[in-house]
Amino acid sequence: MKHKNRVFTLVLLAMITMTILASCGTATGIYIGKEGRYYRGQDGKNHIGFLQTDEGVRYFAENGVMFEDGTILIDGHLYGFSDGLMLLGWQDIGTATYYFDSSGQAVTGIQKIDGKSYLFDEDTCVLIGEIEEESPVPGGEDPVDEPSDEPSDGPGVEPSPSEEPDAEPSGDPGDNGVRTAAIGALTGNDRLDAEVKKLIDELCDPDKDDEYNLGELFDWMVEELNYKYLTVDLSKGYYDELVYELAEYVILHRRGSCEHQAALMAVFAMRLGHESIVVPGEFLSDDRTEWVEHAWVIANVNGSYYHFDPLFGRNHTGGRPRTFFMKKDVDIEDVHRWDRDAYPVCE
């Protein structure tokens, strides 16, 4: 009898153990595996593809591993994820800005979002910039003056031979014949050159002096740009292509590190016709306890060199950004230091 009870007990324990193992083996939900996080379905198999969960939409690759962070190309469309959840709307990923529609796909081309038009790269989906729309002409087309065969109602007016012709305006004409202060060298980066020219035409006056026009661009940077720490490879120094790349990023995204903002200040000065150099150096922290890596600009204005530091002026002067606009060495040396032998003297 005891033998039969012992056998029955062993069989019962075996059945309970198998039930527990089966239950563990078919439990649904996210679990951590060898390569990352997986999702086991009701059938006991790892899920592949998109999956709607209580937290949001997730994506599991062909090997079953959940995609965690960054962007991924799926069936020809770019998607963004953070901590395994699909992103929607405006998103900054790395150094790029994207807009993901309601399906999670990154948009491309010209898109109207919240009443404004934006241009996104067709290949990378990265935001290029906002598009300024011109006011539409009623009827859809600009009116065109057609020549008339009918005689004029009034007499023709001939110019008086005694009148002197109007004096030639100062400043250089732009591509459309409009006078512009953008008389300096181009970078060769078409997108950057176009954005710089547009801002110069909006802010600068070809009849004003150099200090006025540089100041308008300096003030725009103080008011419109935000600081965002981004890693920049400076192992080869500030060579031209890098400066133009940094300037392009910050003028399109309206944010960047000190390296980006110094690069744009240098390009602004160059486009106004001034020699300019990005200066790597350091600034003294507000509590005056440590020196922090920094970058700003030295530019030659009418034969003399000056310092320009819009970022430091905005963040460390108590609302007096022009404290570091067009300054000499002696004006900034208390809170800036740099290799003076490598750069022009500003005195």
mmCIF file of C-alpha atoms in Angstrom:
data_model
loop_
_atom_site.group_PDB
_atom_site.id
_atom_site.type_symbol
_atom_site.label_atom_id
_atom_site.label_comp_id
_atom_site.label_asym_id
_atom_site.label_seq_id
_atom_site.Cartn_x
_atom_site.Cartn_y
_atom_site.Cartn_z
ATOM 1 C CA MET A 1 0.000 0.000 0.000
ATOM 2 C CA LYS A 2 2.837 2.352 0.947
ATOM 3 C CA HIS A 3 4.528 1.533 -2.340
ATOM 4 C CA LYS A 4 1.418 2.471 -4.318
ATOM 5 C CA ASN A 5 1.101 5.809 -2.424
ATOM 6 C CA ARG A 6 4.758 6.581 -3.137
ATOM 7 C CA VAL A 7 4.270 5.938 -6.874
ATOM 8 C CA PHE A 8 1.133 8.074 -6.934
ATOM 9 C CA THR A 9 2.983 10.942 -5.207
ATOM 10 C CA LEU A 10 5.865 10.813 -7.714
ATOM 11 C CA VAL A 11 3.465 10.849 -10.660
ATOM 12 C CA LEU A 12 1.578 13.798 -9.192
ATOM 13 C CA LEU A 13 4.822 15.771 -8.636
ATOM 14 C CA ALA A 14 5.923 15.051 -12.201
ATOM 15 C CA MET A 15 2.614 16.315 -13.563
ATOM 16 C CA ILE A 16 2.819 19.497 -11.482
ATOM 17 C CA THR A 17 6.406 20.114 -12.616
ATOM 18 C CA MET A 18 5.476 19.649 -16.294
ATOM 19 C CA THR A 19 2.543 22.018 -15.883
ATOM 20 C CA ILE A 20 4.787 24.697 -14.354
ATOM 21 C CA LEU A 21 7.412 24.298 -17.076
ATOM 22 C CA ALA A 22 4.787 24.439 -19.796
ATOM 23 C CA SER A 23 3.303 27.529 -18.219
ATOM 24 C CA CYS A 24 6.725 29.231 -18.098
ATOM 25 C CA GLY A 25 7.503 28.244 -21.631
ATOM 26 C CA THR A 26 4.319 29.753 -23.053
ATOM 27 C CA ALA A 27 4.018 32.917 -20.926
ATOM 28 C CA THR A 28 3.308 35.896 -23.185
ATOM 29 C CA GLY A 29 4.915 39.321 -23.065
ATOM 30 C CA ILE A 30 8.309 40.977 -23.233
ATOM 31 C CA TYR A 31 11.285 39.106 -21.875
ATOM 32 C CA ILE A 32 15.038 39.581 -21.952
ATOM 33 C CA GLY A 33 16.994 37.146 -24.091
ATOM 34 C CA LYS A 34 20.533 36.720 -25.319
ATOM 35 C CA GLU A 35 20.483 39.528 -27.917
ATOM 36 C CA GLY A 36 18.034 41.919 -26.266
ATOM 37 C CA ARG A 37 14.329 42.137 -25.551
ATOM 38 C CA TYR A 38 11.827 39.836 -27.221
ATOM 39 C CA TYR A 39 8.035 39.370 -27.175
ATOM 40 C CA ARG A 40 6.578 35.879 -26.824
ATOM 41 C CA GLY A 41 3.090 35.465 -28.271
ATOM 42 C CA GLN A 42 0.234 33.156 -27.298
ATOM 43 C CA ASP A 43 1.633 30.485 -29.587
ATOM 44 C CA GLY A 44 4.910 30.501 -27.653
ATOM 45 C CA LYS A 45 6.836 31.995 -30.582
ATOM 46 C CA ASN A 46 8.734 35.268 -30.673
ATOM 47 C CA HIS A 47 6.819 38.077 -32.350
ATOM 48 C CA ILE A 48 8.225 39.613 -35.553
ATOM 49 C CA GLY A 49 7.190 43.007 -36.939
ATOM 50 C CA PHE A 50 5.156 45.856 -35.426
ATOM 51 C CA LEU A 51 3.243 45.259 -32.215
ATOM 52 C CA GLN A 52 0.769 47.507 -30.440
ATOM 53 C CA THR A 53 1.302 47.316 -26.669
ATOM 54 C CA ASP A 54 -0.187 49.219 -23.753
ATOM 55 C CA GLU A 55 2.839 51.543 -23.757
ATOM 56 C CA GLY A 56 2.837 52.170 -27.518
ATOM 57 C CA VAL A 57 3.968 50.629 -30.802
ATOM 58 C CA ARG A 58 7.102 48.476 -30.805
ATOM 59 C CA TYR A 59 9.022 46.762 -33.601
ATOM 60 C CA PHE A 60 10.705 43.365 -33.538
ATOM 61 C CA ALA A 61 13.235 42.477 -36.245
ATOM 62 C CA GLU A 62 13.457 39.207 -38.152
ATOM 63 C CA ASN A 63 15.504 37.666 -35.350
ATOM 64 C CA GLY A 64 12.827 38.640 -32.859
ATOM 65 C CA VAL A 65 14.897 41.320 -31.124
ATOM 66 C CA MET A 66 13.089 44.564 -30.326
ATOM 67 C CA PHE A 67 14.516 47.716 -31.947
ATOM 68 C CA GLU A 68 15.333 50.066 -29.090
ATOM 69 C CA ASP A 69 16.658 53.510 -30.103
ATOM 70 C CA GLY A 70 17.354 55.575 -33.207
ATOM 71 C CA THR A 71 15.977 55.286 -36.718
ATOM 72 C CA ILE A 72 15.339 52.192 -38.804
ATOM 73 C CA LEU A 73 14.282 51.668 -42.422
ATOM 74 C CA ILE A 74 11.307 49.295 -42.677
ATOM 75 C CA ASP A 75 9.739 48.472 -46.049
ATOM 76 C CA GLY A 76 11.153 51.653 -47.557
ATOM 77 C CA HIS A 77 9.989 53.984 -44.770
ATOM 78 C CA LEU A 78 12.030 55.517 -41.958
ATOM 79 C CA TYR A 79 10.776 55.138 -38.374
ATOM 80 C CA GLY A 80 12.144 56.457 -35.098
ATOM 81 C CA PHE A 81 12.200 54.720 -31.719
ATOM 82 C CA SER A 82 13.150 55.623 -28.168
ATOM 83 C CA ASP A 83 13.390 52.966 -25.449
ATOM 84 C CA GLY A 84 11.645 50.572 -27.804
ATOM 85 C CA LEU A 85 8.601 52.784 -28.468
ATOM 86 C CA MET A 86 7.768 54.309 -31.853
ATOM 87 C CA LEU A 87 8.080 58.110 -32.044
ATOM 88 C CA LEU A 88 5.556 60.556 -33.475
ATOM 89 C CA GLY A 89 5.712 64.251 -34.380
ATOM 90 C CA TRP A 90 8.841 66.416 -34.118
ATOM 91 C CA GLN A 91 11.870 64.515 -32.866
ATOM 92 C CA ASP A 92 15.600 65.239 -32.492
ATOM 93 C CA ILE A 93 17.628 62.068 -33.039
ATOM 94 C CA GLY A 94 21.370 62.509 -32.871
ATOM 95 C CA THR A 95 22.132 65.795 -34.616
ATOM 96 C CA ALA A 96 19.159 65.605 -37.004
ATOM 97 C CA THR A 97 15.525 66.703 -36.751
ATOM 98 C CA TYR A 98 12.669 64.619 -38.169
ATOM 99 C CA TYR A 99 8.884 64.746 -38.278
ATOM 100 C CA PHE A 100 7.056 61.418 -37.951
ATOM 101 C CA ASP A 101 3.440 61.319 -39.128
ATOM 102 C CA SER A 102 0.542 59.551 -37.393
ATOM 103 C CA SER A 103 1.683 56.205 -38.816
ATOM 104 C CA GLY A 104 5.201 56.742 -37.466
ATOM 105 C CA GLN A 105 6.796 57.293 -40.886
ATOM 106 C CA ALA A 106 9.297 60.141 -41.322
ATOM 107 C CA VAL A 107 8.031 62.655 -43.868
ATOM 108 C CA THR A 108 9.997 63.920 -46.873
ATOM 109 C CA GLY A 109 9.780 66.798 -49.298
ATOM 110 C CA ILE A 110 7.625 69.853 -48.620
ATOM 111 C CA GLN A 111 5.222 69.406 -45.706
ATOM 112 C CA LYS A 112 2.754 71.792 -44.103
ATOM 113 C CA ILE A 113 2.781 71.284 -40.321
ATOM 114 C CA ASP A 114 0.799 73.446 -37.904
ATOM 115 C CA GLY A 115 0.269 76.073 -40.572
ATOM 116 C CA LYS A 116 3.929 76.336 -41.597
ATOM 117 C CA SER A 117 5.743 74.802 -44.555
ATOM 118 C CA TYR A 118 8.946 72.816 -44.077
ATOM 119 C CA LEU A 119 11.380 71.101 -46.422
ATOM 120 C CA PHE A 120 12.710 67.630 -45.580
ATOM 121 C CA ASP A 121 15.476 65.797 -47.448
ATOM 122 C CA GLU A 122 14.027 63.275 -49.895
ATOM 123 C CA ASP A 123 16.650 60.636 -49.077
ATOM 124 C CA THR A 124 17.446 61.079 -45.392
ATOM 125 C CA CYS A 125 14.131 62.605 -44.196
ATOM 126 C CA VAL A 126 16.159 65.154 -42.198
ATOM 127 C CA LEU A 127 14.669 68.636 -41.782
ATOM 128 C CA ILE A 128 16.351 71.133 -44.109
ATOM 129 C CA GLY A 129 14.473 74.203 -42.961
ATOM 130 C CA GLU A 130 11.294 76.243 -42.930
ATOM 131 C CA ILE A 131 9.986 77.575 -46.222
ATOM 132 C CA GLU A 132 8.805 81.154 -46.419
ATOM 133 C CA GLU A 133 5.703 81.246 -48.557
ATOM 134 C CA GLU A 134 4.982 84.190 -50.783
ATOM 135 C CA SER A 135 1.521 85.715 -50.712
ATOM 136 C CA PRO A 136 -0.609 84.202 -53.488
ATOM 137 C CA VAL A 137 -1.784 86.446 -56.295
ATOM 138 C CA PRO A 138 -5.593 86.518 -56.687
ATOM 139 C CA GLY A 139 -6.545 84.379 -59.633
ATOM 140 C CA GLY A 140 -3.524 82.135 -59.227
ATOM 141 C CA GLU A 141 -1.126 83.868 -61.625
ATOM 142 C CA ASP A 142 0.827 87.080 -61.618
ATOM 143 C CA PRO A 143 -0.669 89.673 -63.945
ATOM 144 C CA VAL A 144 1.327 90.252 -67.114
ATOM 145 C CA ASP A 145 1.288 93.551 -68.957
ATOM 146 C CA GLU A 146 0.411 92.819 -72.572
ATOM 147 C CA PRO A 147 1.552 95.272 -75.250
ATOM 148 C CA SER A 148 -1.296 97.355 -76.661
ATOM 149 C CA ASP A 149 -1.854 98.402 -80.279
ATOM 150 C CA GLU A 150 -4.129 101.234 -79.146
ATOM 151 C CA PRO A 151 -2.655 104.727 -78.949
ATOM 152 C CA SER A 152 -2.089 106.206 -75.533
ATOM 153 C CA ASP A 153 -4.750 108.587 -74.221
ATOM 154 C CA GLY A 154 -2.099 110.989 -73.004
ATOM 155 C CA PRO A 155 0.915 112.491 -74.628
ATOM 156 C CA GLY A 156 4.194 110.661 -74.417
ATOM 157 C CA VAL A 157 6.724 112.101 -71.994
ATOM 158 C CA GLU A 158 10.207 112.512 -73.319
ATOM 159 C CA PRO A 159 13.078 112.866 -70.862
ATOM 160 C CA SER A 160 14.431 116.367 -70.606
ATOM 161 C CA PRO A 161 17.895 116.662 -72.105
ATOM 162 C CA SER A 162 18.849 118.993 -69.285
ATOM 163 C CA GLU A 163 18.170 116.420 -66.572
ATOM 164 C CA GLU A 164 21.130 114.511 -65.163
ATOM 165 C CA PRO A 165 20.737 110.702 -64.861
ATOM 166 C CA ASP A 166 20.271 109.341 -61.351
ATOM 167 C CA ALA A 167 23.499 108.556 -59.557
ATOM 168 C CA GLU A 168 24.476 104.914 -59.384
ATOM 169 C CA PRO A 169 23.499 103.412 -55.999
ATOM 170 C CA SER A 170 26.248 102.170 -53.714
ATOM 171 C CA GLY A 171 26.556 98.508 -52.805
ATOM 172 C CA ASP A 172 26.597 95.483 -55.082
ATOM 173 C CA PRO A 173 23.486 94.191 -56.811
ATOM 174 C CA GLY A 174 22.374 90.690 -55.853
ATOM 175 C CA ASP A 175 21.294 87.941 -58.199
ATOM 176 C CA ASN A 176 17.912 89.630 -58.674
ATOM 177 C CA GLY A 177 19.359 93.099 -59.158
ATOM 178 C CA VAL A 178 18.580 94.243 -55.606
ATOM 179 C CA ARG A 179 21.442 95.891 -53.741
ATOM 180 C CA THR A 180 22.905 93.739 -50.994
ATOM 181 C CA ALA A 181 25.529 93.863 -48.282
ATOM 182 C CA ALA A 182 26.488 90.269 -49.142
ATOM 183 C CA ILE A 183 29.545 91.207 -51.173
ATOM 184 C CA GLY A 184 32.073 88.709 -49.792
ATOM 185 C CA ALA A 185 33.118 85.214 -50.781
ATOM 186 C CA LEU A 186 30.723 82.292 -51.055
ATOM 187 C CA THR A 187 31.391 79.017 -49.263
ATOM 188 C CA GLY A 188 30.427 76.769 -52.180
ATOM 189 C CA ASN A 189 27.754 75.135 -50.031
ATOM 190 C CA ASP A 190 24.643 76.179 -51.956
ATOM 191 C CA ARG A 191 22.190 75.636 -49.133
ATOM 192 C CA LEU A 192 24.326 77.518 -46.609
ATOM 193 C CA ASP A 193 25.069 80.345 -49.038
ATOM 194 C CA ALA A 194 21.371 80.780 -49.787
ATOM 195 C CA GLU A 195 20.390 80.941 -46.114
ATOM 196 C CA VAL A 196 23.206 83.375 -45.282
ATOM 197 C CA LYS A 197 22.316 85.625 -48.223
ATOM 198 C CA LYS A 198 18.650 85.630 -47.200
ATOM 199 C CA LEU A 199 19.467 86.713 -43.643
ATOM 200 C CA ILE A 200 21.942 89.371 -44.744
ATOM 201 C CA ASP A 201 19.347 90.852 -47.079
ATOM 202 C CA GLU A 202 16.760 90.844 -44.280
ATOM 203 C CA LEU A 203 18.958 92.297 -41.553
ATOM 204 C CA CYS A 204 21.717 94.348 -43.152
ATOM 205 C CA ASP A 205 21.751 97.652 -44.984
ATOM 206 C CA PRO A 206 24.318 98.194 -47.764
ATOM 207 C CA ASP A 207 24.274 101.916 -46.944
ATOM 208 C CA LYS A 208 25.306 101.301 -43.323
ATOM 209 C CA ASP A 209 28.855 100.761 -42.078
ATOM 210 C CA ASP A 210 30.504 97.425 -41.304
ATOM 211 C CA GLU A 211 30.000 97.681 -37.554
ATOM 212 C CA TYR A 212 26.247 98.165 -38.007
ATOM 213 C CA ASN A 213 25.803 95.165 -40.313
ATOM 214 C CA LEU A 214 28.009 92.857 -38.252
ATOM 215 C CA GLY A 215 26.074 93.942 -35.186
ATOM 216 C CA GLU A 216 22.723 93.096 -36.773
ATOM 217 C CA LEU A 217 23.893 89.560 -37.546
ATOM 218 C CA PHE A 218 25.508 89.226 -34.105
ATOM 219 C CA ASP A 219 22.238 90.278 -32.433
ATOM 220 C CA TRP A 220 20.244 87.844 -34.576
ATOM 221 C CA MET A 221 22.465 84.993 -33.402
ATOM 222 C CA VAL A 222 22.006 86.030 -29.775
ATOM 223 C CA GLU A 223 18.225 86.177 -30.124
ATOM 224 C CA GLU A 224 17.483 83.284 -32.459
ATOM 225 C CA LEU A 225 20.028 80.532 -31.765
ATOM 226 C CA ASN A 226 19.921 78.092 -28.880
ATOM 227 C CA TYR A 227 22.794 76.232 -27.303
ATOM 228 C CA LYS A 228 22.853 72.459 -27.716
ATOM 229 C CA TYR A 229 25.904 70.400 -26.871
ATOM 230 C CA LEU A 230 27.007 68.375 -29.870
ATOM 231 C CA THR A 231 30.264 66.480 -30.257
ATOM 232 C CA VAL A 232 32.533 67.860 -32.996
ATOM 233 C CA ASP A 233 35.662 66.132 -34.301
ATOM 234 C CA LEU A 234 38.359 68.816 -34.149
ATOM 235 C CA SER A 235 41.305 66.476 -34.644
ATOM 236 C CA LYS A 236 42.109 68.265 -37.926
ATOM 237 C CA GLY A 237 41.272 71.741 -36.666
ATOM 238 C CA TYR A 238 38.785 74.161 -38.184
ATOM 239 C CA TYR A 239 39.355 73.475 -41.874
ATOM 240 C CA ASP A 240 37.013 75.208 -44.323
ATOM 241 C CA GLU A 241 34.713 72.254 -45.075
ATOM 242 C CA LEU A 242 34.141 71.628 -41.364
ATOM 243 C CA VAL A 243 33.380 75.292 -40.691
ATOM 244 C CA TYR A 244 30.832 75.341 -43.512
ATOM 245 C CA GLU A 245 29.265 72.085 -42.335
ATOM 246 C CA LEU A 246 28.905 73.400 -38.775
ATOM 247 C CA ALA A 247 27.502 76.717 -40.000
ATOM 248 C CA GLU A 248 24.986 74.946 -42.231
ATOM 249 C CA TYR A 249 23.734 72.819 -39.353
ATOM 250 C CA VAL A 250 23.173 75.708 -36.966
ATOM 251 C CA ILE A 251 21.554 78.044 -39.486
ATOM 252 C CA LEU A 252 19.068 75.330 -40.491
ATOM 253 C CA HIS A 253 18.333 73.949 -37.026
ATOM 254 C CA ARG A 254 18.727 77.178 -35.020
ATOM 255 C CA ARG A 255 20.762 75.382 -32.358
ATOM 256 C CA GLY A 256 24.271 74.081 -31.872
ATOM 257 C CA SER A 257 27.376 74.106 -29.702
ATOM 258 C CA CYS A 258 29.932 76.898 -29.444
ATOM 259 C CA GLU A 259 31.770 75.388 -32.420
ATOM 260 C CA HIS A 260 28.662 75.608 -34.603
ATOM 261 C CA GLN A 261 27.856 79.166 -33.588
ATOM 262 C CA ALA A 262 31.419 80.372 -34.034
ATOM 263 C CA ALA A 263 31.450 78.814 -37.509
ATOM 264 C CA LEU A 264 28.303 80.699 -38.501
ATOM 265 C CA MET A 265 29.664 83.996 -37.162
ATOM 266 C CA ALA A 266 32.778 83.411 -39.258
ATOM 267 C CA VAL A 267 30.707 82.745 -42.378
ATOM 268 C CA PHE A 268 28.580 85.841 -41.746
ATOM 269 C CA ALA A 269 31.699 88.002 -41.479
ATOM 270 C CA MET A 270 33.223 86.414 -44.591
ATOM 271 C CA ARG A 271 30.042 87.011 -46.611
ATOM 272 C CA LEU A 272 30.116 90.667 -45.609
ATOM 273 C CA GLY A 273 33.623 90.832 -47.060
ATOM 274 C CA HIS A 274 35.806 90.367 -43.980
ATOM 275 C CA GLU A 275 38.597 87.883 -43.342
ATOM 276 C CA SER A 276 37.475 85.664 -40.449
ATOM 277 C CA ILE A 277 38.938 82.841 -38.356
ATOM 278 C CA VAL A 278 37.380 80.449 -35.840
ATOM 279 C CA VAL A 279 39.438 80.544 -32.641
ATOM 280 C CA PRO A 280 39.576 77.480 -30.375
ATOM 281 C CA GLY A 281 40.204 78.410 -26.777
ATOM 282 C CA GLU A 282 38.659 78.440 -23.324
ATOM 283 C CA PHE A 283 36.423 80.649 -21.209
ATOM 284 C CA LEU A 284 36.420 81.129 -17.455
ATOM 285 C CA SER A 285 33.366 79.663 -15.725
ATOM 286 C CA ASP A 286 30.939 82.048 -14.035
ATOM 287 C CA ASP A 287 32.147 80.967 -10.589
ATOM 288 C CA ARG A 288 35.708 81.558 -11.854
ATOM 289 C CA THR A 289 36.876 78.111 -10.744
ATOM 290 C CA GLU A 290 37.657 76.405 -14.055
ATOM 291 C CA TRP A 291 38.418 76.979 -17.720
ATOM 292 C CA VAL A 292 35.946 75.466 -20.199
ATOM 293 C CA GLU A 293 36.573 74.593 -23.863
ATOM 294 C CA HIS A 294 35.100 77.204 -26.151
ATOM 295 C CA ALA A 295 35.281 78.741 -29.639
ATOM 296 C CA TRP A 296 34.664 82.214 -31.053
ATOM 297 C CA VAL A 297 35.750 84.355 -34.014
ATOM 298 C CA ILE A 298 38.410 86.870 -34.935
ATOM 299 C CA ALA A 299 37.613 89.000 -37.987
ATOM 300 C CA ASN A 300 39.457 91.730 -39.871
ATOM 301 C CA VAL A 301 37.249 94.816 -40.156
ATOM 302 C CA ASN A 302 38.752 97.670 -42.146
ATOM 303 C CA GLY A 303 42.307 96.611 -41.429
ATOM 304 C CA SER A 304 41.957 95.874 -37.707
ATOM 305 C CA TYR A 305 41.231 92.559 -35.998
ATOM 306 C CA TYR A 306 38.413 92.103 -33.491
ATOM 307 C CA HIS A 307 36.873 89.322 -31.378
ATOM 308 C CA PHE A 308 33.222 88.243 -31.810
ATOM 309 C CA ASP A 309 31.620 85.849 -29.322
ATOM 310 C CA PRO A 310 27.796 85.864 -29.537
ATOM 311 C CA LEU A 311 27.292 82.669 -27.526
ATOM 312 C CA PHE A 312 29.361 83.821 -24.541
ATOM 313 C CA GLY A 313 27.784 87.250 -24.822
ATOM 314 C CA ARG A 314 24.313 85.776 -24.559
ATOM 315 C CA ASN A 315 24.915 83.310 -21.740
ATOM 316 C CA HIS A 316 27.449 84.973 -19.451
ATOM 317 C CA THR A 317 26.946 88.750 -19.445
ATOM 318 C CA GLY A 318 23.701 89.251 -17.546
ATOM 319 C CA GLY A 319 21.759 90.447 -20.569
ATOM 320 C CA ARG A 320 24.525 92.498 -22.193
ATOM 321 C CA PRO A 321 25.508 90.323 -25.180
ATOM 322 C CA ARG A 322 27.415 93.054 -26.999
ATOM 323 C CA THR A 323 29.972 92.907 -24.195
ATOM 324 C CA PHE A 324 31.800 90.515 -26.548
ATOM 325 C CA PHE A 325 31.016 92.129 -29.894
ATOM 326 C CA MET A 326 33.916 93.546 -31.912
ATOM 327 C CA LYS A 327 36.350 93.605 -28.988
ATOM 328 C CA LYS A 328 40.113 93.815 -28.590
ATOM 329 C CA ASP A 329 42.351 91.322 -26.783
ATOM 330 C CA VAL A 330 42.419 93.426 -23.624
ATOM 331 C CA ASP A 331 38.611 93.475 -23.519
ATOM 332 C CA ILE A 332 38.197 89.709 -23.328
ATOM 333 C CA GLU A 333 41.398 88.311 -21.869
ATOM 334 C CA ASP A 334 40.060 88.177 -18.304
ATOM 335 C CA VAL A 335 37.548 85.473 -19.266
ATOM 336 C CA HIS A 336 39.008 84.070 -22.510
ATOM 337 C CA ARG A 337 42.328 82.435 -23.227
ATOM 338 C CA TRP A 338 43.760 81.136 -26.483
ATOM 339 C CA ASP A 339 47.044 80.526 -28.282
ATOM 340 C CA ARG A 340 47.924 84.133 -29.034
ATOM 341 C CA ASP A 341 50.924 83.202 -31.142
ATOM 342 C CA ALA A 342 48.689 81.319 -33.578
ATOM 343 C CA TYR A 343 46.141 84.096 -34.208
ATOM 344 C CA PRO A 344 46.187 87.764 -35.212
ATOM 345 C CA VAL A 345 46.638 90.350 -32.483
ATOM 346 C CA CYS A 346 43.527 92.391 -31.764
ATOM 347 C CA GLU A 347 44.712 95.767 -30.472
#
